[in-house]
Coordinates of C-alpha atoms and ligand atoms in Angstrom, one line a residue:
M1 CA -11.3 26.3 197.8
N2 CA -11.9 29.8 196.6
L3 CA -12.6 29.5 192.9
L4 CA -13.0 32.7 190.9
I5 CA -14.1 32.6 187.2
V6 CA -13.8 35.5 184.8
G7 CA -16.6 35.4 182.2
G8 CA -20.0 33.8 182.7
V9 CA -21.0 32.5 179.3
A10 CA -20.0 29.3 177.5
G11 CA -16.7 28.3 179.2
G12 CA -17.2 30.2 182.5
A13 CA -20.7 28.9 183.3
T14 CA -19.8 25.3 182.3
A15 CA -16.7 25.5 184.6
A16 CA -18.7 26.8 187.5
A17 CA -21.4 24.1 187.2
R18 CA -18.8 21.4 187.0
A19 CA -16.9 22.8 189.9
R20 CA -20.1 22.7 192.0
R21 CA -20.8 19.1 191.0
L22 CA -17.3 18.2 192.2
S23 CA -17.4 20.2 195.4
E24 CA -20.2 21.3 197.6
E25 CA -17.7 23.1 199.8
A26 CA -16.0 25.3 197.3
K27 CA -16.7 29.0 197.2
I28 CA -17.3 29.8 193.5
I29 CA -17.8 33.3 192.2
I30 CA -18.4 34.1 188.5
F31 CA -17.6 37.7 187.4
E32 CA -19.4 38.8 184.3
R33 CA -19.2 42.3 183.0
G34 CA -22.3 42.0 180.9
E35 CA -25.9 41.7 182.3
Y36 CA -26.4 38.1 181.1
V37 CA -24.7 34.8 182.0
S38 CA -24.9 31.5 180.3
F39 CA -26.7 32.7 177.2
A40 CA -26.7 31.1 173.8
N41 CA -24.6 33.5 171.7
C42 CA -24.7 30.8 168.9
G43 CA -28.5 31.5 168.7
L44 CA -28.2 35.2 168.2
P45 CA -28.5 35.3 164.4
Y46 CA -31.5 33.0 164.5
Y47 CA -33.2 35.3 167.0
L48 CA -32.7 38.1 164.5
G49 CA -34.3 36.0 161.7
G50 CA -37.2 35.0 163.9
I51 CA -36.5 31.3 163.9
I52 CA -35.9 31.6 167.6
E53 CA -39.0 33.6 168.5
K54 CA -38.5 34.5 172.1
K55 CA -35.4 36.1 173.6
D56 CA -35.9 34.0 176.8
A57 CA -35.0 30.9 174.7
L58 CA -31.5 32.3 174.4
L59 CA -31.1 32.4 178.2
V60 CA -29.8 28.9 178.9
Q61 CA -29.6 30.0 182.6
T62 CA -30.3 33.1 184.5
P63 CA -28.1 34.4 187.4
E64 CA -31.0 33.4 189.7
G65 CA -31.3 30.0 188.2
L66 CA -27.5 29.4 188.6
R67 CA -27.6 30.6 192.2
K68 CA -30.5 28.2 193.1
R69 CA -29.3 25.1 191.3
F70 CA -25.6 25.4 191.8
N71 CA -25.2 27.6 194.8
L72 CA -23.0 29.9 192.8
D73 CA -22.1 33.6 193.6
I74 CA -23.0 35.2 190.3
R75 CA -21.8 38.8 189.9
V76 CA -23.1 40.3 186.7
K77 CA -22.1 43.8 185.7
N78 CA -18.8 43.1 187.6
R79 CA -15.7 43.5 185.5
V80 CA -12.4 42.0 186.5
E81 CA -9.7 44.7 186.0
K82 CA -6.5 43.2 187.2
I83 CA -4.9 40.0 188.5
D84 CA -2.6 40.4 191.5
R85 CA -0.8 37.0 191.2
E86 CA 1.5 37.6 194.1
N87 CA -1.3 38.0 196.6
K88 CA -3.7 35.7 194.6
R89 CA -6.5 38.2 194.3
V90 CA -8.3 40.1 191.5
K91 CA -9.5 43.7 191.4
V92 CA -13.1 44.0 190.3
T93 CA -15.3 47.0 189.4
D94 CA -19.0 46.7 190.3
L95 CA -20.3 48.6 187.3
D96 CA -23.7 49.5 188.7
R97 CA -22.2 51.0 191.9
N98 CA -19.0 52.1 190.2
K99 CA -17.1 50.6 193.1
E100 CA -13.8 48.7 193.1
Y101 CA -13.1 45.8 195.4
W102 CA -10.6 42.9 195.7
E103 CA -11.5 39.2 195.8
S104 CA -9.0 36.4 196.8
Y105 CA -8.6 33.1 195.0
D106 CA -7.0 29.7 195.4
C107 CA -7.6 29.1 191.8
L108 CA -8.7 31.4 189.0
I109 CA -10.2 30.4 185.7
L110 CA -10.1 32.9 182.8
S111 CA -12.9 32.5 180.2
P112 CA -13.2 36.1 178.9
G113 CA -13.8 35.0 175.3
A114 CA -13.0 36.8 172.2
E115 CA -14.3 40.2 171.0
P116 CA -15.3 41.0 167.4
F117 CA -12.4 42.3 165.5
V118 CA -12.8 46.0 164.7
P119 CA -10.6 47.3 161.9
S120 CA -9.2 50.8 161.9
F121 CA -10.7 52.3 158.8
E122 CA -12.9 55.5 158.9
G123 CA -16.5 55.1 160.0
V124 CA -16.3 51.9 162.1
N125 CA -17.8 53.7 165.0
L126 CA -20.7 55.2 163.2
P127 CA -24.1 54.3 164.8
Y128 CA -25.0 52.2 161.7
V129 CA -22.2 49.8 162.3
H130 CA -22.9 46.8 164.5
R131 CA -21.1 43.8 165.9
V132 CA -22.7 40.6 167.1
R133 CA -21.6 39.1 170.3
T134 CA -24.1 39.7 173.0
I135 CA -27.9 39.9 173.5
P136 CA -27.8 43.7 173.7
D137 CA -25.9 43.7 170.4
I138 CA -28.6 41.6 168.6
D139 CA -31.4 43.6 170.4
R140 CA -30.1 46.8 168.8
I141 CA -30.0 45.2 165.4
K142 CA -33.4 43.6 165.7
N143 CA -35.0 46.8 167.0
K144 CA -33.7 48.7 164.1
I145 CA -34.9 46.1 161.6
D146 CA -38.3 45.6 163.2
S147 CA -38.9 49.3 163.2
E148 CA -38.6 49.1 159.4
E149 CA -35.8 51.6 159.2
V150 CA -33.6 49.0 157.4
K151 CA -34.0 48.3 153.7
K152 CA -30.4 47.6 152.9
A153 CA -27.7 45.8 154.9
V154 CA -24.0 45.3 154.3
V155 CA -22.4 42.4 156.1
I156 CA -18.6 42.6 156.2
G157 CA -16.9 39.2 156.5
A158 CA -18.2 35.9 155.2
G159 CA -17.1 33.6 158.0
F160 CA -19.6 31.7 160.2
I161 CA -21.2 34.8 161.8
G162 CA -21.3 36.9 158.6
L163 CA -23.0 34.0 156.7
E164 CA -25.5 33.4 159.5
M165 CA -26.3 37.1 159.7
A166 CA -26.6 37.5 156.0
E167 CA -29.1 34.6 155.8
N168 CA -31.1 35.9 158.7
L169 CA -31.2 39.5 157.4
R170 CA -32.4 38.1 154.1
E171 CA -35.1 36.1 156.0
K172 CA -36.3 39.4 157.4
G173 CA -36.6 40.8 153.8
V174 CA -33.6 43.1 154.0
E175 CA -31.7 43.6 150.7
T176 CA -28.3 42.2 151.8
Y177 CA -24.8 42.6 150.5
L178 CA -22.0 40.3 151.7
I179 CA -18.5 41.6 151.3
E180 CA -15.5 39.3 151.7
K181 CA -11.8 40.2 151.5
T182 CA -10.6 36.8 150.3
G183 CA -11.6 35.0 147.2
Q184 CA -14.1 32.7 149.1
V185 CA -16.7 32.5 151.8
M186 CA -16.0 30.5 154.9
P187 CA -12.2 30.9 154.8
V188 CA -11.8 27.8 157.1
L189 CA -13.0 25.6 154.2
D190 CA -11.0 24.8 151.1
E191 CA -12.1 27.1 148.3
D192 CA -13.2 24.2 146.0
M193 CA -15.8 23.4 148.7
A194 CA -16.7 27.0 149.6
V195 CA -17.8 27.7 146.1
I196 CA -20.8 25.4 146.6
L197 CA -21.9 27.8 149.4
Q198 CA -21.2 30.8 147.1
R199 CA -23.6 29.6 144.5
E200 CA -26.3 29.0 147.2
I201 CA -25.8 32.5 148.6
V202 CA -26.2 34.1 145.2
A203 CA -29.2 32.0 144.4
S204 CA -30.7 33.0 147.7
D205 CA -30.7 36.6 146.6
V206 CA -27.7 37.9 148.6
M207 CA -25.3 40.1 146.7
L208 CA -21.9 38.5 147.2
Y209 CA -18.7 40.4 146.6
L210 CA -15.5 38.4 146.9
N211 CA -11.9 39.8 146.8
E212 CA -13.4 43.1 148.0
E213 CA -12.0 45.0 151.0
V214 CA -14.0 47.7 152.8
I215 CA -11.9 50.8 153.2
R216 CA -14.3 53.4 154.6
I217 CA -17.8 53.9 155.8
K218 CA -19.3 57.3 155.5
E219 CA -22.4 59.0 156.9
N220 CA -25.0 59.5 154.2
G221 CA -28.2 61.3 155.4
K222 CA -30.2 58.6 157.3
G223 CA -27.8 55.8 156.4
C224 CA -24.2 55.3 155.3
K225 CA -22.1 54.5 152.3
V226 CA -19.7 51.5 152.4
E227 CA -16.7 52.0 150.1
T228 CA -14.5 49.2 148.9
S229 CA -10.9 49.1 147.7
S230 CA -12.0 48.5 144.1
G231 CA -14.1 51.7 144.2
K232 CA -17.5 50.2 144.9
V233 CA -19.9 52.3 146.9
L234 CA -22.8 50.5 148.6
D235 CA -25.7 52.3 150.4
A236 CA -26.7 50.7 153.6
D237 CA -29.0 51.4 156.5
I238 CA -27.1 49.0 158.7
V239 CA -23.6 47.4 158.5
I240 CA -22.7 44.2 160.3
M241 CA -19.1 43.9 161.1
A242 CA -18.2 40.2 161.2
I243 CA -14.5 40.0 160.2
G244 CA -13.4 37.6 162.9
V245 CA -12.6 37.7 166.6
K246 CA -9.7 38.7 168.8
P247 CA -9.0 36.8 172.0
E248 CA -9.5 39.0 175.1
T249 CA -6.0 38.5 176.4
Q250 CA -5.3 41.9 178.1
L251 CA -5.9 40.7 181.7
A252 CA -3.5 37.8 181.2
R253 CA -0.9 40.0 179.5
D254 CA -1.1 42.6 182.2
A255 CA -0.6 39.8 184.8
G256 CA 2.5 38.6 183.0
L257 CA 1.0 35.3 181.8
E258 CA 2.5 34.0 178.6
V259 CA 0.4 34.9 175.6
G260 CA 1.1 33.7 172.1
Q261 CA 0.1 35.1 168.8
R262 CA -3.3 33.4 168.9
G263 CA -4.2 33.5 172.6
I264 CA -3.2 32.7 176.1
V265 CA -0.7 29.8 176.2
V266 CA -1.9 26.8 178.2
N267 CA -0.7 23.3 178.8
S268 CA -2.9 20.2 178.2
K269 CA -4.4 20.7 181.7
M270 CA -5.5 24.1 180.6
Q271 CA -3.1 25.7 183.1
T272 CA -1.5 29.0 182.1
T273 CA 2.1 29.7 182.9
D274 CA 0.9 30.4 186.5
P275 CA -0.2 26.9 187.8
D276 CA -3.1 28.5 189.9
I277 CA -4.6 30.2 186.9
F278 CA -6.4 28.3 184.2
A279 CA -7.7 29.6 180.9
I280 CA -10.3 28.2 178.6
G281 CA -12.4 28.9 175.5
D282 CA -12.0 31.6 172.9
V283 CA -9.1 33.2 174.7
V284 CA -6.6 30.3 174.5
E285 CA -4.4 28.9 171.8
T286 CA -3.9 25.2 171.6
K287 CA -1.8 23.0 169.4
D288 CA -3.5 21.5 166.4
P289 CA -3.0 17.7 166.9
I290 CA -2.5 17.2 163.2
T291 CA -0.2 20.0 162.0
G292 CA 1.2 20.9 165.4
V293 CA 0.5 24.6 164.7
S294 CA -0.9 26.8 167.5
R295 CA -4.5 27.7 166.8
N296 CA -7.3 29.7 168.3
I297 CA -10.6 27.8 167.8
P298 CA -13.4 30.2 168.8
L299 CA -16.1 27.6 169.1
A300 CA -18.5 26.5 171.9
G301 CA -17.6 22.8 171.9
P302 CA -13.9 23.3 172.7
A303 CA -14.8 25.9 175.3
A304 CA -17.1 23.4 177.1
K305 CA -14.6 20.6 176.9
Q306 CA -11.7 22.7 178.1
A307 CA -13.9 23.9 181.0
L308 CA -14.3 20.3 182.2
V309 CA -10.6 19.6 181.9
A310 CA -9.6 22.7 183.8
V311 CA -12.1 22.0 186.7
N312 CA -11.2 18.3 186.8
N313 CA -7.6 19.2 187.3
I314 CA -8.4 21.9 189.9
F315 CA -10.3 19.3 192.0
G316 CA -7.7 16.6 191.7
I317 CA -9.0 14.6 188.8
E318 CA -6.1 14.5 186.3
D319 CA -7.5 15.3 182.8
F320 CA -6.0 16.5 179.5
Y321 CA -7.2 18.5 176.5
E322 CA -5.5 17.1 173.4
G323 CA -6.2 20.0 171.1
G324 CA -9.0 21.0 168.9
F325 CA -9.8 19.8 165.4
G326 CA -11.9 22.7 164.4
T327 CA -14.9 20.5 163.9
S328 CA -17.6 22.9 162.9
I329 CA -20.8 23.4 160.9
V330 CA -22.8 26.2 159.4
K331 CA -26.2 26.5 157.8
V332 CA -26.3 28.6 154.6
F333 CA -29.8 28.8 153.4
S334 CA -30.8 25.3 152.3
L335 CA -27.2 24.0 152.5
T336 CA -25.0 22.9 155.4
A337 CA -21.3 22.9 155.4
A338 CA -19.2 21.1 157.9
L339 CA -15.5 20.3 158.4
T340 CA -13.2 18.5 160.7
G341 CA -9.4 18.3 161.0
A342 CA -7.0 19.5 158.4
T343 CA -7.9 21.2 155.2
E344 CA -5.9 21.1 152.0
K345 CA -4.9 24.7 152.8
S346 CA -3.8 24.0 156.4
L347 CA -1.8 20.9 155.2
K348 CA -0.1 22.9 152.5
S349 CA 0.8 25.7 154.8
A350 CA 2.2 23.2 157.4
G351 CA 4.2 21.5 154.6
M352 CA 2.6 18.1 155.3
P353 CA 2.2 15.5 152.7
Y354 CA -1.4 14.6 151.9
E355 CA -3.7 13.0 149.4
K356 CA -7.3 13.8 148.7
V357 CA -10.4 12.4 147.2
Y358 CA -13.7 14.0 146.2
T359 CA -17.1 12.2 146.2
H360 CA -20.7 13.2 145.6
P361 CA -22.8 10.6 147.3
A362 CA -26.5 10.7 148.0
D363 CA -27.6 11.2 151.6
H364 CA -30.0 8.3 151.2
V365 CA -31.0 5.9 148.5
G366 CA -32.4 7.5 145.3
Y367 CA -35.6 5.4 145.2
Y368 CA -36.7 6.8 148.5
P369 CA -38.2 10.3 148.1
G370 CA -36.2 13.4 148.9
A371 CA -32.6 12.1 148.3
T372 CA -30.1 14.9 147.8
R373 CA -26.4 14.8 146.8
M374 CA -23.6 16.0 149.0
A375 CA -20.0 16.9 148.2
V376 CA -17.3 15.2 150.3
K377 CA -13.6 16.1 150.3
L378 CA -11.5 13.7 152.3
L379 CA -7.8 14.3 153.1
Y380 CA -5.5 11.4 154.2
A381 CA -1.8 10.7 154.8
P382 CA -0.2 9.0 151.8
D383 CA 2.1 6.8 153.9
T384 CA -0.1 5.7 156.8
H385 CA -3.5 6.2 155.2
I386 CA -4.7 8.0 158.4
V387 CA -7.6 10.3 157.9
L388 CA -6.4 13.9 158.3
G389 CA -9.6 15.9 157.6
A390 CA -12.9 16.1 155.8
Q391 CA -15.3 18.7 154.5
V392 CA -18.9 17.9 153.7
V393 CA -21.4 20.3 152.0
G394 CA -25.0 19.4 151.1
E395 CA -28.6 19.6 152.1
N396 CA -29.3 16.6 154.4
D397 CA -27.5 14.6 157.0
I398 CA -24.3 16.6 156.8
A399 CA -23.7 16.8 160.5
R400 CA -23.8 13.0 160.9
K401 CA -21.3 12.5 158.1
A402 CA -19.0 15.2 159.5
D403 CA -19.2 13.8 163.0
I404 CA -18.2 10.4 161.8
F405 CA -15.2 11.9 160.0
A406 CA -14.5 13.9 163.2
L407 CA -14.2 10.7 165.3
A408 CA -12.1 9.2 162.5
V409 CA -9.7 12.1 162.6
K410 CA -9.6 12.2 166.4
H411 CA -8.8 8.5 166.7
K412 CA -6.4 8.4 163.8
L413 CA -8.5 5.9 161.8
T414 CA -7.4 5.0 158.3
V415 CA -9.2 5.1 155.0
E416 CA -9.4 1.3 155.3
D417 CA -11.3 1.8 158.6
L418 CA -13.7 4.2 156.9
A419 CA -14.4 1.7 154.1
K420 CA -15.2 -1.1 156.5
A421 CA -17.1 0.8 159.3
E422 CA -20.6 -0.5 159.8
F423 CA -23.3 2.2 159.9
C424 CA -27.1 2.0 160.3
Y425 CA -29.0 1.8 157.1
A426 CA -32.7 1.9 156.0
P427 CA -33.9 3.7 152.8
P428 CA -35.1 6.9 154.6
Y429 CA -31.8 7.3 156.3
G430 CA -28.9 6.3 154.1
T431 CA -27.4 3.9 151.7
S432 CA -25.9 0.5 152.3
K433 CA -22.5 1.9 151.3
D434 CA -22.7 5.1 153.4
A435 CA -21.1 8.3 152.2
V436 CA -18.3 7.8 154.7
N437 CA -17.7 4.2 153.6
L438 CA -17.7 5.3 150.0
A439 CA -15.0 7.9 150.5
G440 CA -12.8 5.2 152.1
M441 CA -13.7 2.7 149.3
V442 CA -12.8 5.0 146.5
V443 CA -9.4 5.7 148.2
L444 CA -8.9 1.9 148.7
N445 CA -9.5 1.3 145.0
H446 CA -6.9 3.9 144.2
L447 CA -4.3 2.6 146.7
R448 CA -4.8 -1.0 145.5
G449 CA -4.3 0.2 141.9
I450 CA -7.8 -1.0 140.9
T451 CA -8.8 2.4 139.7
R452 CA -6.2 5.1 140.1
L453 CA -7.4 8.6 140.7
I454 CA -6.0 12.0 139.5
H455 CA -7.3 15.5 140.1
W456 CA -8.4 18.2 137.7
E457 CA -5.3 20.1 138.4
D458 CA -3.2 17.2 137.1
V459 CA -5.1 17.0 133.8
S460 CA -3.0 18.2 130.9
K461 CA -2.8 17.9 127.1
D462 CA -0.8 14.7 127.6
Y463 CA -4.1 12.9 128.5
F464 CA -6.9 11.8 126.3
L465 CA -9.8 13.4 128.2
L466 CA -12.8 11.0 128.1
D467 CA -16.3 11.9 129.2
V468 CA -18.3 8.7 129.8
R469 CA -21.6 10.4 130.6
T470 CA -24.6 10.3 128.2
V471 CA -24.5 12.3 125.0
E472 CA -27.1 14.7 126.5
E473 CA -25.1 15.3 129.6
H474 CA -22.0 15.9 127.5
R475 CA -23.7 18.4 125.3
K476 CA -25.3 20.3 128.1
Y477 CA -22.4 20.4 130.6
K478 CA -19.3 20.2 128.5
V479 CA -15.7 20.1 129.6
P480 CA -13.8 21.5 126.6
N481 CA -11.3 19.2 124.8
S482 CA -13.1 16.1 126.2
R483 CA -14.4 13.3 123.9
N484 CA -17.7 11.7 124.7
I485 CA -18.1 7.9 124.7
P486 CA -21.0 7.0 126.9
L487 CA -20.2 4.2 129.3
D488 CA -22.8 1.8 127.8
E489 CA -21.1 2.1 124.4
L490 CA -17.5 1.9 125.6
R491 CA -16.8 -1.8 125.1
N492 CA -17.8 -1.4 121.4
R493 CA -15.9 1.8 120.8
L494 CA -12.5 1.0 122.3
K495 CA -10.9 1.5 118.9
D496 CA -11.8 5.3 119.1
I497 CA -9.4 5.6 122.1
P498 CA -5.7 6.0 121.6
K499 CA -3.4 3.5 123.3
D500 CA -0.3 5.7 123.2
K501 CA -1.7 8.2 125.8
P502 CA -3.0 7.9 129.3
V503 CA -6.8 8.2 129.4
A504 CA -8.3 10.6 132.0
V505 CA -11.9 9.5 132.5
F506 CA -14.7 11.5 134.1
C507 CA -18.4 11.3 134.5
Q508 CA -20.8 13.3 136.7
V509 CA -19.5 12.2 140.1
G510 CA -16.9 9.4 139.5
I511 CA -18.9 6.2 139.6
R512 CA -19.4 5.6 135.8
A513 CA -15.8 6.7 135.3
H514 CA -14.7 4.0 137.8
F515 CA -16.6 1.4 135.7
A516 CA -15.1 2.8 132.5
C517 CA -11.6 2.6 134.0
R518 CA -12.1 -1.0 134.9
I519 CA -13.1 -1.8 131.3
L520 CA -10.2 0.2 129.9
S521 CA -7.5 -1.1 132.1
Q522 CA -8.6 -4.7 131.4
N523 CA -8.3 -3.9 127.7
G524 CA -4.7 -2.7 128.0
F525 CA -5.4 1.0 128.3
N526 CA -3.6 3.2 130.9
S527 CA -6.6 4.9 132.5
V528 CA -7.2 7.1 135.5
N529 CA -10.4 8.4 137.1
I530 CA -10.7 12.2 137.6
S531 CA -11.7 12.4 141.2
G532 CA -15.2 13.8 141.8
G533 CA -16.0 14.1 138.0
Y534 CA -17.9 17.0 136.5
L535 CA -19.3 18.2 139.8
T536 CA -15.8 18.7 141.2
F537 CA -14.8 20.3 137.9
I538 CA -17.4 23.0 138.3
N539 CA -16.3 23.6 141.8
Y540 CA -12.7 24.0 140.7
R541 CA -13.7 26.2 137.8
D542 CA -15.7 28.5 140.1
A543 CA -12.9 28.5 142.7
Y544 CA -10.4 29.3 140.0
K545 CA -12.5 32.2 138.8
A546 CA -13.1 33.6 142.2
G547 CA -9.8 32.9 144.0
R548 CA -7.3 31.7 141.5
V549 CA -5.3 30.0 144.2
L550 CA -5.8 26.3 144.7
A551 CA -6.9 25.6 141.2
A552 CA -4.3 27.9 139.6
R553 CA -2.2 24.9 138.6
T554 CA -5.2 23.5 136.6
K555 CA -3.9 24.2 133.2
I556 CA -7.3 23.7 131.4
F557 CA -8.6 26.8 133.2
E558 CA -6.2 29.0 131.3
D559 CA -8.7 28.8 128.5
E560 CA -11.3 31.3 129.5
T561 CA -14.1 29.3 128.1
F562 CA -13.8 27.0 131.1
C563 CA -14.7 29.9 133.3
S564 CA -18.3 30.6 132.4
G565 CA -20.8 30.3 135.1
P566 CA -21.4 32.0 138.5
T567 CA -19.2 33.4 141.3
G568 CA -17.0 36.4 141.7
E569 CA -19.0 39.6 141.7
I570 CA -22.5 38.4 141.5
T571 CA -25.6 40.5 141.1
K572 CA -28.1 37.9 139.8
K573 CA -31.4 37.7 141.6
K574 CA -33.5 34.6 142.0
K575 CA -36.9 36.2 141.9
Ligands
FAD1 P1 -17.8 33.8 175.8 O1 -18.9 32.8 175.7 O2 -17.7 34.9 174.8 O3 -17.8 34.4 177.3 C1 -16.9 35.4 177.7 C2 -17.6 36.3 178.7 O4 -16.6 36.9 179.5 C3 -18.3 37.4 178.0 O5 -19.7 37.5 178.3 C4 -17.6 38.7 178.5 O6 -18.5 39.8 178.7 C5 -17.0 38.2 179.8 N1 -15.8 39.0 180.1 C6 -14.7 39.3 179.3 N2 -13.8 39.9 180.0 C7 -14.3 40.1 181.3 C8 -13.8 40.7 182.5 N3 -12.6 41.3 182.5 N4 -14.6 40.7 183.6 C9 -15.8 40.1 183.6 N5 -16.3 39.5 182.5 C10 -15.5 39.5 181.4 N6 -19.7 28.4 168.3 C11 -20.1 27.2 167.9 O7 -19.4 26.2 168.3 N7 -21.1 27.1 167.1 C12 -21.9 28.1 166.7 O8 -22.9 28.0 166.0 C13 -21.5 29.4 167.1 N8 -22.2 30.5 166.7 C14 -21.9 31.7 167.2 C15 -22.7 32.8 166.9 C16 -22.4 34.1 167.3 C17 -23.1 35.3 166.9 C18 -21.3 34.2 168.2 C19 -20.9 35.6 168.8 C20 -20.5 33.1 168.6 C21 -20.8 31.9 168.1 N9 -20.0 30.8 168.5 C22 -20.4 29.5 168.0 C23 -18.8 30.9 169.3 C24 -19.1 30.5 170.7 O9 -20.2 31.3 171.2 C25 -17.9 30.8 171.5 O10 -16.8 30.0 171.0 C26 -18.0 30.6 173.0 O11 -19.0 31.4 173.5 C27 -16.7 30.8 173.7 O12 -16.9 30.7 175.1 P2 -16.0 31.6 176.1 O13 -16.4 31.3 177.5 O14 -14.6 31.5 175.7 O15 -16.4 33.1 175.8

């Protein structure tokens, strides 16, 4: 078996190692146009920030190491130019020697990845403008920063890489501006969860501009000026372009393989439209198992799993990739945000029915020091109760919660399963009703009619809006038009509540409101609990203020007094 692999990083290196484990006889060549193979591109922002101190730590493997351990033929600085499908060979340029040659294959794996998207506006090629994909990219940025030439940085794009770069620039003491075209950071999240990150970014001293599009970058003496569509002009010594990635599909296109809108088309065996050519990683599009929509998921986990599937099939072990759920996680200063499966946005755009619930549980019991709250948004199918997706934002234990939700989504578990799942518990680690259990339990109470939920967007003047927090909480964090009857006084003050209107109850997170609804419904009131309480209210408010999309139906926000507080264009500094 002559196995050729294009690309020697996440997908390519994984595929090669697996191939060797399955066959000692196969001739395996990796072509990598860069000088490094198998490096940790995910670690690049943290190398910049100094958390990863040594560059060597980024080199998961070296060409020499791969040769020795796996008996692989590693050809760095060798670029594959063309695929000749008819003769089953590829044309390669040896970049050092500037020589072209052909290499034959029985099977070919394409893992060329995705390149940073470069817009077409003026100034994108100025020397101040950098992208982040490779070790040489981060070296250039780091050298510039370490030589103290850089006082101000503009990061364009607030997705994963933009956020990580902004944080690490800030860690290096650089005044950092983060510009995002849409009304939220991390566009893969729903906006009512992204706002939590927005507040953290601002509090961490990064200037955040949402709904701002960069239209031009101009030379300005020793630095440059970044101009935006609304007329802002920001001085910068360095600009990081992080506005997304574009699958490197040209080789496949030129070879006549089918390429969709989001990447190379593959079947569940990771075969392209040519059965001898497989494609994996950032370059492919796969079907979203929930919405059925074709997606490109440029993440290391799917690349590694697809590599195994492709190689297994090549060596006669039938294997299938069932599509990616976009399970991902990002650190944003002291917060972590993670998601899996469908979001409210993706379900809406796919036209799929869904229901949702918001909770704000503690990561571990409050009496054990260091407990912090997290925000959970769970989406489920109204008819089958199957979990469709979840988003979790908070300080501690976010990855564990998100990973449990990820398994639930993958295995089509229901909210009932979540409520009843058994998790490990001791005070330093969790609560006896884990955050995942709790999300399921709240939905179960709703489905069983014990305490029905509504959402802030459904609250109208037709409801009697009842705040059951303490008088102090009500005064300090007020929801306009709400009446305050603290939970502990409720039984004695039922006469203050009208019986001819539904009562929409809220507290800080939803628990006291649940108790209040139980008291009310057993006393003949028609009551509902506003999911997620006040903490969800402020997320909606800030999302409304910044994006005005999801929460636009929330009538109460039409009153501008609801919109006080941070987000949007923010210039407040922490220090
Ligand atoms: P790559 O790993 O990009 O490898 C493709 C290689 O192919 C490249 O080295 C390229 O030079 C080479 N190549 C392309 N064309 C040719 C050719 N014609 N001939 C020879 N060689 C060629 N994912 C996560 O899951 N979590 C993270 O935290 C995370 N952080 C990231 C941070 C950064 C800064 C970056 C850039 C990416 C991050 N990712 C993260 C994404 C993850 O790195 C990618 O999803 C993964 O590397 C994709 O693997 P791949 O094999 O498809 O492509």
